[in-house]
Backbone as JSON, one array per atom type, in Angstrom:
{
  "sequence": "MKTWFITGASRGFGRIWAEAALTRGDRVATTARDHRALQDLTEAYGDRVLPLTLDVTDRSAVFDAVSRAAETFGQLDVVVNNAGYGLFGMVEEATEEQARAQLETNFFGALWVTQAALPVLRAQGSGHILQVSSIGGIGAFPTLGLYNASKWALEGLSEALSAELAPLGPKVTIVEPGPFGTDWSGDSAVHTEPIGAYEPVRQARRAGAAARTPDDPALTAGVILQLVDSEEPPLRLFLGPYPYLLAETLYRNRLATWNDWRWLAEQAAPGQEGDPA",
  "N": [[-11.16, -15.67, 16.84], [-8.89, -13.34, 15.61], [-5.48, -12.26, 15.31], [-4.01, -9.21, 14.79], [-1.54, -7.14, 13.16], [-0.98, -3.88, 12.66], [0.27, -1.24, 10.81], [0.63, 2.35, 10.9], [-1.7, 3.1, 12.32], [-2.96, 5.21, 13.52], [-4.7, 6.85, 12.18], [-6.91, 7.23, 9.29], [-7.14, 4.47, 6.94], [-5.81, 2.56, 8.52], [-6.61, 3.07, 11.2], [-9.4, 2.76, 10.98], [-9.66, 0.06, 10.19], [-8.45, -1.21, 12.32], [-10.21, -0.58, 14.4], [-12.5, -1.87, 13.44], [-11.72, -4.56, 13.54], [-11.26, -4.86, 16.29], [-13.77, -4.3, 17.31], [-15.24, -6.54, 16.61], [-14.09, -8.41, 18.22], [-11.46, -9.23, 17.85], [-7.83, -9.24, 18.32], [-5.4, -6.65, 18.37], [-2.3, -5.43, 17.42], [-1.27, -2.27, 17.35], [0.36, 0.3, 15.56], [2.06, 3.44, 15.59], [3.67, 6.57, 14.94], [3.63, 7.99, 17.28], [2.6, 6.62, 20.15], [0.68, 7.65, 21.79], [-1.37, 8.56, 20.28], [-2.91, 6.39, 20.02], [-4.14, 5.9, 22.37], [-6.88, 6.07, 23.02], [-7.93, 3.78, 21.9], [-6.81, 1.8, 23.48], [-8.0, 2.42, 25.91], [-10.63, 1.83, 25.31], [-10.66, -0.86, 24.52], [-8.96, -2.34, 26.08], [-6.74, -4.96, 27.06], [-6.79, -6.2, 24.63], [-5.65, -4.64, 22.8], [-2.48, -3.72, 21.67], [-0.56, -1.1, 21.93], [1.96, 0.44, 20.03], [4.84, 2.4, 19.66], [6.23, 3.34, 16.65], [8.46, 3.87, 14.01], [8.42, 3.07, 10.79], [10.57, 3.14, 9.09], [12.77, 2.48, 10.5], [14.5, -0.25, 10.67], [15.45, -2.05, 12.65], [13.84, -1.34, 14.84], [11.37, -2.05, 13.8], [11.56, -4.87, 13.64], [11.76, -5.43, 16.36], [9.24, -4.52, 17.24], [7.41, -6.2, 15.87], [8.21, -8.65, 16.89], [7.58, -8.28, 19.6], [4.79, -8.06, 19.44], [4.1, -10.63, 18.51], [5.02, -12.18, 20.64], [3.46, -11.2, 22.73], [0.78, -11.79, 21.99], [0.94, -14.36, 21.04], [0.65, -15.24, 18.43], [0.38, -14.34, 14.93], [-1.98, -13.31, 12.72], [-2.96, -11.56, 10.76], [-1.24, -9.24, 8.94], [-0.85, -5.92, 8.38], [0.37, -3.69, 6.16], [0.17, -0.57, 6.25], [1.18, 1.96, 6.77], [2.18, 5.03, 5.41], [2.57, 7.75, 3.04], [1.73, 10.57, 0.91], [3.76, 12.0, -1.57], [3.68, 14.95, -3.16], [4.24, 16.38, -6.24], [6.17, 17.37, -9.15], [8.36, 15.17, -10.97], [10.87, 16.3, -11.54], [11.0, 18.2, -9.56], [11.35, 17.02, -7.08], [13.37, 16.71, -4.23], [16.47, 15.1, -3.3], [16.31, 14.21, -0.66], [13.52, 14.2, -0.22], [12.7, 12.3, -2.13], [14.05, 9.95, -1.32], [12.98, 9.66, 1.26], [10.29, 9.16, 0.69], [10.38, 6.62, -0.55], [11.59, 5.21, 1.52], [9.63, 5.1, 3.53], [7.15, 4.24, 2.26], [7.87, 2.0, 0.7], [10.29, 0.6, 1.71], [9.64, 0.53, 4.43], [7.37, -1.16, 4.46], [8.62, -3.43, 3.48], [10.41, -4.06, 5.57], [8.64, -4.66, 7.7], [7.31, -6.84, 6.58], [9.45, -8.68, 6.26], [10.1, -9.04, 8.94], [7.8, -10.26, 9.94], [7.54, -12.64, 8.52], [9.05, -15.01, 9.45], [7.47, -15.76, 11.65], [4.97, -16.24, 10.48], [5.62, -18.27, 8.67], [6.38, -20.3, 10.43], [3.96, -20.82, 11.63], [2.6, -21.69, 9.46], [0.6, -20.31, 8.28], [-1.38, -17.28, 7.88], [-1.82, -13.85, 6.84], [-0.82, -11.36, 4.75], [-1.44, -8.03, 4.2], [-0.86, -5.74, 1.8], [-0.93, -2.42, 1.52], [-1.54, -0.76, -1.23], [-2.37, 1.14, -4.01], [-4.47, 2.75, -6.48], [-2.61, 4.13, -7.74], [-0.61, 2.34, -7.85], [-0.9, 0.8, -10.04], [-1.18, 2.47, -12.13], [0.28, 5.54, -13.33], [0.54, 9.0, -12.44], [0.56, 12.51, -13.21], [2.3, 14.69, -11.02], [2.62, 12.81, -9.04], [4.78, 11.14, -9.26], [6.96, 10.06, -7.66], [5.57, 8.93, -5.55], [4.05, 7.07, -7.0], [6.19, 5.47, -7.87], [6.99, 4.3, -5.45], [4.78, 2.7, -4.83], [4.55, 1.05, -7.09], [6.88, -0.39, -6.79], [6.28, -1.72, -4.4], [4.16, -3.31, -5.28], [5.41, -5.06, -7.14], [7.25, -6.4, -5.48], [5.44, -7.66, -3.74], [3.94, -9.35, -5.39], [5.88, -11.18, -6.2], [6.54, -12.18, -3.68], [4.15, -13.47, -2.96], [4.18, -15.67, -4.68], [6.44, -16.95, -3.71], [5.6, -17.72, -1.19], [3.56, -19.47, -1.68], [3.73, -22.41, -1.45], [3.95, -22.61, 1.26], [1.96, -21.69, 2.96], [1.19, -19.04, 4.19], [-0.62, -16.11, 3.02], [-0.85, -13.46, 0.57], [-2.18, -10.29, -0.08], [-2.6, -7.6, -2.24], [-3.83, -4.56, -1.62], [-5.73, -2.22, -3.3], [-6.76, 0.8, -3.14], [-9.25, 3.1, -4.38], [-10.03, 6.61, -4.8], [-10.37, 7.83, -1.62], [-11.67, 9.47, 1.3], [-9.38, 9.96, 3.13], [-6.53, 10.96, 5.17], [-4.53, 11.09, 3.39], [-3.92, 12.98, 1.34], [-3.88, 15.18, 2.88], [-2.91, 16.58, 5.95], [-0.78, 14.83, 6.31], [0.58, 14.75, 3.96], [3.35, 15.54, 1.76], [4.83, 18.23, 0.02], [6.44, 19.3, -2.96], [8.77, 21.94, -3.91], [7.41, 24.13, -6.16], [8.02, 24.27, -9.71], [7.69, 26.74, -12.08], [7.19, 26.2, -14.81], [5.71, 23.91, -14.92], [3.16, 24.53, -14.15], [0.67, 24.54, -15.69], [0.23, 21.77, -15.95], [-0.02, 21.06, -13.3], [-2.32, 22.48, -12.56], [-4.24, 21.26, -14.17], [-4.24, 18.72, -13.1], [-5.16, 19.23, -10.5], [-7.74, 20.13, -11.09], [-8.89, 17.82, -12.15], [-8.82, 16.13, -9.92], [-10.48, 17.54, -8.19], [-12.9, 17.2, -9.36], [-13.79, 14.74, -8.64], [-15.54, 13.03, -6.11], [-14.42, 11.99, -3.06], [-14.69, 8.68, -1.69], [-16.27, 7.32, 1.27], [-14.11, 6.29, 3.73], [-14.83, 4.61, 5.82], [-16.49, 2.74, 4.75], [-14.91, 0.71, 3.88], [-14.32, -1.04, 5.91], [-15.91, -3.39, 6.46], [-15.4, -4.76, 4.13], [-12.66, -5.37, 4.3], [-12.65, -7.05, 6.54], [-14.11, -9.24, 5.55], [-12.31, -9.98, 3.58], [-10.0, -10.87, 5.01], [-11.07, -13.04, 6.25], [-11.43, -14.84, 4.26], [-10.83, -18.01, 2.8], [-9.31, -18.48, 0.53], [-7.85, -15.93, -0.4], [-7.63, -13.17, -2.76], [-4.83, -12.21, -4.88], [-4.8, -9.54, -5.59], [-6.88, -6.77, -4.72], [-9.24, -4.42, -5.48], [-10.47, -1.4, -3.95], [-13.51, 0.06, -3.82], [-15.43, 1.39, -6.64], [-14.18, 2.98, -8.6], [-11.45, 2.25, -9.38], [-11.8, 0.17, -11.25], [-12.73, 1.29, -13.67], [-10.53, 2.83, -14.33], [-8.47, 0.89, -14.5], [-9.32, -0.75, -16.6], [-9.1, 0.99, -18.79], [-6.36, 1.64, -18.69], [-5.06, -0.87, -19.09], [-6.1, -1.67, -21.53], [-5.05, 0.32, -23.19], [-2.33, -0.18, -22.85], [-2.01, -2.76, -23.88], [-2.73, -2.23, -26.52], [-0.66, -0.51, -27.32], [1.62, -2.18, -27.01], [1.0, -4.14, -28.91], [0.83, -2.6, -31.26], [3.48, -1.94, -31.62], [4.74, -4.31, -31.88], [5.93, -5.29, -34.16], [8.4, -4.05, -34.18], [9.51, -4.8, -31.74], [9.88, -7.56, -32.02], [12.01, -7.74, -33.66], [14.18, -7.95, -32.12], [14.67, -10.56, -31.77], [16.47, -13.63, -32.58], [17.48, -13.89, -35.99], [15.66, -12.07, -36.92], [15.54, -9.32, -38.73], [15.36, -5.95, -39.81], [12.47, -4.14, -41.02], [9.54, -5.9, -41.14], [7.33, -5.04, -42.46]],
  "CA": [[-10.39, -14.46, 17.14], [-7.66, -13.16, 14.86], [-4.51, -11.31, 15.84], [-3.57, -8.31, 13.73], [-0.45, -6.17, 13.33], [-1.34, -2.83, 11.7], [1.08, -0.03, 10.87], [-0.12, 3.55, 10.55], [-3.04, 2.87, 12.86], [-3.47, 6.38, 14.24], [-5.76, 7.49, 11.4], [-7.13, 6.66, 7.96], [-7.51, 3.06, 6.84], [-5.27, 1.8, 9.64], [-7.48, 3.25, 12.37], [-10.72, 2.19, 10.69], [-9.58, -1.4, 10.17], [-8.16, -1.63, 13.7], [-11.46, -0.5, 15.16], [-13.4, -2.92, 12.96], [-11.24, -5.84, 14.08], [-11.47, -4.86, 17.74], [-15.22, -4.32, 17.57], [-15.76, -7.91, 16.49], [-13.47, -9.27, 19.22], [-10.09, -9.6, 17.53], [-6.76, -8.55, 19.03], [-4.67, -5.84, 17.39], [-1.11, -4.65, 17.73], [-1.39, -1.05, 16.56], [1.57, 1.11, 15.6], [2.02, 4.83, 15.13], [4.9, 7.26, 15.34], [3.41, 8.38, 18.67], [1.58, 5.69, 20.65], [-0.39, 8.37, 22.5], [-2.49, 8.68, 19.34], [-3.66, 5.13, 20.1], [-4.57, 5.74, 23.75], [-8.32, 5.86, 23.12], [-8.19, 2.38, 21.6], [-6.46, 1.04, 24.68], [-9.04, 2.68, 26.91], [-11.9, 1.21, 24.9], [-10.58, -2.31, 24.28], [-8.11, -2.98, 27.08], [-5.55, -5.72, 26.69], [-6.85, -6.71, 23.25], [-4.86, -3.69, 22.0], [-1.08, -3.5, 22.03], [-0.12, 0.12, 21.23], [3.41, 0.47, 19.87], [5.44, 3.51, 18.94], [7.06, 2.75, 15.6], [8.8, 4.49, 12.74], [8.66, 1.89, 9.97], [11.83, 3.24, 8.38], [13.79, 1.95, 11.4], [14.38, -1.7, 10.51], [15.64, -2.72, 13.94], [12.65, -1.09, 15.64], [10.29, -2.85, 13.21], [11.71, -6.26, 14.07], [11.42, -5.48, 17.79], [7.79, -4.35, 17.4], [6.74, -7.42, 15.42], [8.53, -9.69, 17.88], [6.8, -8.02, 20.81], [3.4, -8.4, 19.16], [3.97, -12.08, 18.44], [5.21, -12.72, 21.99], [2.33, -10.79, 23.57], [-0.46, -12.44, 21.59], [1.19, -15.77, 20.76], [0.51, -15.54, 17.02], [0.04, -13.23, 14.03], [-2.85, -13.81, 11.65], [-3.1, -10.56, 9.71], [-0.22, -8.18, 9.0], [-1.3, -4.87, 7.46], [1.33, -2.63, 5.88], [-0.64, 0.58, 5.89], [1.9, 3.22, 6.98], [2.65, 5.65, 4.18], [2.07, 9.11, 2.8], [1.87, 11.0, -0.47], [4.66, 13.1, -1.95], [3.04, 15.61, -4.3], [5.13, 17.27, -6.98], [6.72, 16.83, -10.37], [9.58, 14.38, -10.8], [12.02, 17.21, -11.53], [10.98, 19.04, -8.36], [11.63, 16.27, -5.85], [14.74, 16.72, -3.74], [16.96, 13.77, -2.94], [15.76, 13.87, 0.66], [12.1, 13.87, -0.37], [12.57, 11.06, -2.88], [14.47, 8.83, -0.48], [12.03, 9.51, 2.36], [9.08, 8.53, 0.16], [10.65, 5.19, -0.72], [11.91, 4.62, 2.83], [8.39, 4.82, 4.26], [6.13, 3.48, 1.53], [8.37, 0.71, 0.22], [11.17, -0.12, 2.64], [8.91, 0.27, 5.67], [6.57, -2.36, 4.24], [9.54, -4.56, 3.35], [10.93, -4.45, 6.89], [7.56, -5.33, 8.45], [7.1, -8.14, 5.95], [10.57, -9.57, 6.62], [10.02, -9.35, 10.37], [6.66, -11.13, 10.21], [7.57, -13.9, 7.78], [9.4, -16.2, 10.24], [6.32, -16.14, 12.48], [3.93, -16.79, 9.6], [6.09, -19.56, 8.14], [6.33, -21.29, 11.51], [2.54, -21.15, 11.81], [2.05, -22.25, 8.22], [-0.62, -19.56, 7.99], [-1.28, -15.84, 8.06], [-2.26, -13.08, 5.67], [-0.19, -10.06, 4.67], [-2.14, -7.06, 3.37], [0.01, -4.65, 1.39], [-1.81, -1.34, 1.08], [-1.01, -0.06, -2.39], [-3.19, 2.25, -4.49], [-4.61, 2.76, -7.93], [-1.31, 4.64, -8.17], [0.31, 1.22, -7.97], [-1.09, 0.17, -11.35], [-1.09, 3.55, -13.11], [1.06, 6.67, -12.84], [-0.18, 10.25, -12.66], [1.35, 13.72, -13.0], [2.47, 15.18, -9.64], [2.74, 11.71, -8.08], [5.77, 10.2, -9.79], [7.7, 9.35, -6.62], [4.58, 8.09, -4.87], [3.81, 5.94, -7.91], [7.37, 4.6, -7.83], [6.98, 3.53, -4.2], [3.71, 1.7, -4.88], [4.89, 0.06, -8.11], [7.88, -1.25, -6.17], [5.58, -2.58, -3.45], [3.37, -4.29, -6.04], [6.3, -6.08, -7.67], [7.73, -7.17, -4.34], [4.37, -8.46, -3.16], [3.58, -10.41, -6.31], [6.93, -12.2, -6.07], [6.39, -12.77, -2.35], [3.01, -14.38, -2.99], [4.63, -16.91, -5.31], [7.4, -17.6, -2.81], [4.89, -18.27, -0.03], [2.48, -20.36, -2.12], [3.75, -23.76, -0.88], [4.24, -22.55, 2.7], [0.73, -21.43, 3.73], [0.76, -17.65, 4.31], [-1.18, -15.48, 1.83], [-0.57, -12.04, 0.34], [-3.13, -9.53, -0.89], [-2.28, -6.21, -2.5], [-5.08, -3.8, -1.56], [-5.57, -1.07, -4.19], [-7.91, 1.68, -2.98], [-9.49, 4.26, -5.23], [-10.01, 7.84, -4.01], [-11.15, 7.83, -0.39], [-11.46, 10.67, 2.1], [-8.44, 9.8, 4.23], [-5.61, 12.09, 5.33], [-3.41, 10.87, 2.46], [-3.58, 14.23, 0.67], [-4.07, 16.25, 3.85], [-1.79, 16.99, 6.79], [0.35, 13.9, 6.24], [1.22, 14.85, 2.65], [4.53, 16.39, 1.57], [4.77, 18.89, -1.28], [7.7, 19.82, -3.48], [8.81, 23.35, -4.29], [6.96, 24.09, -7.56], [8.69, 24.92, -10.84], [6.61, 27.42, -12.8], [6.9, 25.64, -16.13], [4.75, 22.81, -14.79], [1.9, 24.99, -13.57], [-0.5, 24.04, -16.42], [0.04, 20.36, -15.6], [-0.49, 21.03, -11.91], [-3.7, 22.96, -12.53], [-5.09, 20.24, -14.77], [-4.34, 17.63, -12.13], [-6.04, 19.69, -9.43], [-9.11, 20.17, -11.6], [-9.38, 16.45, -12.25], [-9.05, 15.62, -8.57], [-11.62, 18.25, -7.6], [-14.14, 16.73, -10.0], [-14.17, 13.46, -8.05], [-15.88, 13.06, -4.69], [-13.82, 10.82, -2.41], [-15.6, 7.78, -0.99], [-16.14, 7.26, 2.73], [-13.21, 5.18, 4.06], [-15.48, 3.7, 6.75], [-17.14, 1.69, 3.98], [-13.96, -0.36, 3.58], [-14.1, -1.89, 7.08], [-16.52, -4.69, 6.27], [-14.72, -5.42, 3.02], [-11.39, -5.91, 4.8], [-12.95, -8.19, 7.42], [-14.44, -10.37, 4.68], [-11.09, -10.38, 2.89], [-9.1, -11.65, 5.87], [-11.76, -14.28, 6.61], [-11.51, -15.7, 3.08], [-9.88, -19.11, 2.8], [-8.42, -18.29, -0.62], [-7.95, -14.51, -0.76], [-7.0, -12.83, -4.05], [-3.56, -11.49, -4.83], [-5.11, -8.12, -5.65], [-8.27, -6.39, -4.47], [-9.59, -3.0, -5.54], [-11.45, -0.89, -3.0], [-14.34, 1.03, -4.49], [-15.69, 1.13, -8.06], [-13.39, 3.81, -9.52], [-10.28, 1.59, -9.97], [-12.13, -0.68, -12.39], [-12.77, 2.12, -14.86], [-9.16, 3.21, -14.62], [-7.68, -0.28, -14.89], [-9.73, -1.2, -17.93], [-8.51, 1.91, -19.77], [-4.9, 1.5, -18.65], [-4.59, -2.12, -19.69], [-6.48, -1.64, -22.95], [-4.07, 1.16, -23.87], [-1.02, -0.85, -22.83], [-2.05, -3.85, -24.86], [-2.74, -1.64, -27.86], [0.69, -0.02, -27.62], [2.51, -3.33, -27.2], [0.67, -4.78, -30.19], [1.18, -1.69, -32.34], [4.93, -1.91, -31.78], [5.26, -5.68, -31.86], [6.79, -5.47, -35.33], [9.75, -3.61, -33.83], [9.98, -5.59, -30.6], [10.28, -8.9, -32.42], [13.29, -7.68, -34.36], [15.22, -8.25, -31.15], [14.82, -12.03, -31.72], [17.43, -14.13, -33.58], [16.99, -14.07, -37.35], [14.67, -11.05, -37.27], [16.21, -8.08, -39.04], [14.63, -5.06, -40.7], [11.04, -3.94, -40.84], [8.83, -6.88, -41.95], [6.31, -4.35, -43.26]],
  "C": [[-9.11, -14.44, 16.32], [-6.77, -12.14, 15.56], [-3.92, -10.51, 14.69], [-2.33, -7.53, 14.15], [-0.67, -5.13, 12.25], [-0.42, -1.63, 11.88], [0.24, 1.17, 10.43], [-1.54, 3.5, 11.06], [-3.63, 4.08, 13.59], [-4.62, 7.06, 13.51], [-5.93, 6.77, 10.07], [-7.54, 5.2, 7.99], [-7.02, 2.27, 8.06], [-6.14, 1.87, 10.88], [-8.83, 2.58, 12.15], [-10.68, 0.67, 10.76], [-9.25, -1.94, 11.56], [-9.43, -1.63, 14.53], [-12.44, -1.58, 14.74], [-13.01, -4.27, 13.53], [-11.51, -5.94, 15.58], [-12.95, -4.97, 18.08], [-15.78, -5.73, 17.5], [-15.05, -8.9, 17.42], [-12.06, -9.72, 18.93], [-9.1, -8.84, 18.41], [-5.89, -7.84, 18.0], [-3.45, -5.19, 18.02], [-1.12, -3.46, 16.79], [-0.1, -0.25, 16.67], [1.31, 2.49, 15.04], [3.34, 5.46, 15.56], [4.82, 7.73, 16.79], [2.29, 7.52, 19.22], [0.46, 6.39, 21.4], [-1.6, 8.59, 21.6], [-3.38, 7.45, 19.37], [-4.29, 4.92, 21.48], [-6.06, 5.44, 23.87], [-8.7, 4.43, 22.78], [-7.9, 1.5, 22.8], [-7.52, 1.2, 25.76], [-10.33, 1.95, 26.59], [-11.82, -0.31, 24.88], [-9.59, -3.04, 25.17], [-6.95, -3.76, 26.51], [-5.67, -6.42, 25.34], [-6.13, -5.78, 22.28], [-3.45, -3.64, 22.56], [-0.6, -2.27, 21.27], [1.4, 0.19, 21.2], [3.83, 1.73, 19.14], [6.4, 2.95, 17.9], [7.23, 3.7, 14.41], [9.22, 3.35, 11.81], [9.95, 1.97, 9.17], [13.01, 2.74, 9.22], [13.67, 0.44, 11.43], [14.5, -2.44, 11.84], [14.4, -2.56, 14.82], [11.46, -1.89, 15.12], [10.37, -4.29, 13.69], [11.37, -6.41, 15.55], [9.91, -5.4, 17.99], [7.04, -5.61, 16.99], [6.99, -8.56, 16.41], [7.71, -9.51, 19.15], [5.34, -8.39, 20.61], [3.19, -9.91, 19.16], [4.12, -12.71, 19.82], [4.02, -12.4, 22.89], [1.07, -11.6, 23.27], [-0.29, -13.91, 21.22], [1.09, -16.17, 19.3], [0.28, -14.25, 16.26], [-0.78, -13.81, 12.89], [-2.94, -12.86, 10.47], [-2.06, -9.46, 9.94], [-0.58, -7.15, 7.94], [-0.23, -3.79, 7.33], [0.59, -1.43, 5.33], [0.12, 1.9, 5.98], [2.42, 3.76, 5.65], [2.06, 7.04, 4.04], [2.29, 9.45, 1.33], [2.87, 12.13, -0.61], [4.11, 13.7, -3.23], [4.02, 16.57, -4.95], [5.66, 16.58, -8.22], [8.03, 16.09, -10.1], [10.8, 15.29, -10.69], [12.12, 17.98, -10.22], [11.43, 18.33, -7.1], [13.1, 16.36, -5.48], [15.17, 15.29, -3.44], [16.37, 13.31, -1.61], [14.3, 13.45, 0.55], [11.92, 12.54, -1.07], [12.93, 9.85, -2.03], [13.49, 8.59, 0.66], [10.75, 8.83, 1.9], [9.26, 7.03, 0.01], [10.93, 4.52, 0.62], [10.64, 4.24, 3.59], [7.48, 3.87, 3.49], [6.59, 2.12, 1.06], [9.21, -0.02, 1.26], [10.49, -0.39, 3.98], [8.08, -1.0, 5.58], [7.46, -3.6, 4.11], [10.05, -5.0, 4.71], [9.86, -5.17, 7.71], [7.32, -6.73, 7.9], [8.2, -9.12, 6.34], [10.49, -9.97, 8.09], [8.91, -10.35, 10.68], [6.79, -12.51, 9.59], [8.03, -15.1, 8.59], [8.26, -16.7, 11.11], [5.26, -16.83, 11.61], [4.34, -18.14, 9.04], [6.02, -20.65, 9.2], [4.9, -21.74, 11.77], [1.99, -21.94, 10.62], [0.78, -21.55, 7.81], [-0.36, -18.08, 8.21], [-1.58, -15.14, 6.75], [-1.61, -11.7, 5.75], [-1.0, -9.18, 3.71], [-1.2, -5.91, 3.08], [-0.88, -3.54, 0.82], [-1.1, -0.54, -0.01], [-1.99, 1.05, -2.76], [-3.51, 2.01, -5.96], [-3.34, 3.36, -8.55], [-0.24, 3.57, -8.21], [0.16, 0.48, -9.29], [-1.03, 1.2, -12.48], [-0.33, 4.71, -12.5], [0.41, 7.98, -13.29], [0.75, 11.44, -12.45], [1.24, 14.2, -11.56], [2.66, 14.07, -8.62], [3.82, 10.7, -8.48], [6.51, 9.41, -8.73], [6.79, 8.46, -5.8], [4.28, 6.86, -5.72], [4.97, 4.96, -7.85], [7.37, 3.72, -6.59], [5.94, 2.42, -4.24], [3.96, 0.65, -5.96], [5.93, -0.89, -7.56], [7.22, -2.22, -5.2], [4.78, -3.66, -4.17], [4.26, -5.41, -6.58], [6.84, -6.99, -6.58], [6.65, -8.15, -3.86], [3.92, -9.59, -4.07], [4.6, -11.54, -6.26], [6.81, -12.93, -4.74], [5.26, -13.79, -2.32], [3.4, -15.72, -3.6], [5.6, -17.68, -4.42], [6.7, -18.3, -1.65], [3.85, -19.32, -0.4], [2.55, -21.76, -1.51], [3.87, -23.78, 0.64], [3.03, -22.21, 3.56], [0.31, -19.99, 3.82], [0.31, -17.06, 2.97], [-0.78, -14.01, 1.76], [-1.69, -11.44, -0.5], [-2.66, -8.1, -1.01], [-3.61, -5.45, -2.57], [-4.88, -2.48, -2.31], [-6.78, -0.15, -4.09], [-8.01, 2.72, -4.1], [-9.44, 5.5, -4.36], [-10.95, 7.76, -2.8], [-10.77, 9.07, 0.43], [-10.61, 10.42, 3.33], [-7.53, 11.02, 4.29], [-4.45, 12.03, 4.34], [-2.97, 12.16, 1.76], [-3.74, 15.44, 1.59], [-2.8, 16.58, 4.61], [-0.57, 16.09, 6.65], [1.12, 14.02, 4.93], [2.43, 15.78, 2.69], [4.47, 16.97, 0.16], [6.14, 19.42, -1.69], [7.62, 21.32, -3.7], [8.5, 23.44, -5.78], [7.88, 24.83, -8.52], [7.6, 25.46, -11.76], [6.23, 26.8, -14.12], [5.84, 24.54, -16.08], [3.37, 23.25, -14.31], [0.67, 24.54, -14.36], [-0.81, 22.57, -16.1], [-0.55, 20.25, -14.2], [-1.95, 21.44, -11.82], [-4.66, 21.92, -13.1], [-5.29, 19.08, -13.81], [-5.28, 18.0, -10.98], [-7.49, 19.68, -9.86], [-9.7, 18.77, -11.69], [-9.69, 15.86, -10.9], [-10.28, 16.26, -7.94], [-12.94, 17.76, -8.16], [-14.63, 15.41, -9.43], [-14.48, 13.64, -6.57], [-15.31, 11.81, -4.02], [-14.88, 9.99, -1.69], [-15.31, 7.79, 0.51], [-15.25, 6.07, 3.11], [-13.82, 4.18, 5.04], [-16.15, 2.53, 6.02], [-16.21, 0.52, 3.68], [-13.83, -1.37, 4.72], [-14.65, -3.3, 6.88], [-15.86, -5.48, 5.15], [-13.43, -6.09, 3.5], [-11.62, -7.1, 5.72], [-13.31, -9.42, 6.6], [-13.2, -10.89, 3.97], [-10.23, -11.28, 3.77], [-9.75, -12.94, 6.35], [-11.85, -15.26, 5.45], [-10.45, -16.8, 3.15], [-8.87, -18.98, 1.66], [-8.51, -16.84, -1.09], [-7.22, -14.22, -2.07], [-5.65, -12.17, -3.84], [-3.79, -9.99, -4.84], [-6.59, -7.88, -5.39], [-8.4, -4.88, -4.56], [-10.51, -2.66, -4.38], [-12.21, 0.23, -3.69], [-14.48, 0.75, -5.98], [-14.74, 1.85, -9.01], [-12.2, 3.07, -10.14], [-10.6, 0.72, -11.19], [-12.14, 0.1, -13.69], [-11.35, 2.5, -15.3], [-8.36, 2.03, -15.16], [-8.04, -0.75, -16.29], [-9.13, -0.32, -19.02], [-7.0, 1.73, -19.84], [-4.44, 0.25, -19.4], [-4.99, -2.24, -21.16], [-5.46, -0.83, -23.74], [-2.7, 0.5, -23.91], [-0.97, -1.98, -23.86], [-2.01, -3.31, -26.28], [-1.36, -1.16, -28.26], [1.65, -1.16, -27.86], [2.26, -3.99, -28.57], [1.04, -3.9, -31.38], [2.68, -1.71, -32.63], [5.56, -3.29, -31.73], [6.22, -5.93, -33.02], [8.23, -5.06, -35.03], [10.33, -4.47, -32.71], [10.53, -6.92, -31.05], [11.55, -8.91, -33.26], [14.46, -7.94, -33.42], [15.45, -9.75, -31.03], [15.82, -12.48, -32.79], [16.78, -14.3, -34.94], [15.97, -13.05, -37.78], [15.39, -9.73, -37.49], [15.36, -7.26, -40.01], [13.16, -5.01, -40.38], [10.27, -4.92, -41.73], [7.74, -6.25, -42.81], [6.92, -3.83, -44.55]]
}
């Protein structure tokens, strides 16, 4: 039996993974902005569910929620930072409030949960933190600049964290889903006020998204259970086949650009002046 702490468990990946864990007999502390959205889990699984009302942008409340989960269940084995949403719009269009809110939830919320859980995990000498990122955490796309920024920040934080925890026992995995049929681009999404000059870019982005059929998020449940049961889990794990195609193109292009401009980059070294060509 494992004990989980999952943020954003009212719907999407958080709900699916909570149900998968509970179905096999695990215990789950589930969080949502309104714990009433978790009532059906409590009714179905009884005291193996700890429903908690939580806004992950409230650092003090996060620490209280994690502490309550650890005290109730006696341990924490899997911590899932799933709470987040998409801010859709061009970089120029984002207001200060929208930009800060995106980072507060997607990045700082995950940071607060991670900081709150680490003393428990270090004391145990074990545990597994799942940071839910995205293919938008390895590549950036028009209309998603602020969302990309939040996930790139999470990826950098998590990679450093994994190295810091290496001698202490707890593990970190950055989960990078491809396009799935969750509520990410639905009711939970926020949209900027459009600037007309960007309409061709917006239309092209919509057309590209419409050409892809999102995968069924329920298919990820078994994958996540296998992941958390692994003795040596990976630092990064894609969900679905689509990210592989994207990643191969992204990194091939990045390497090509770095190599094409190496002649200029190396002029920043001592004794290297002028164009060697």
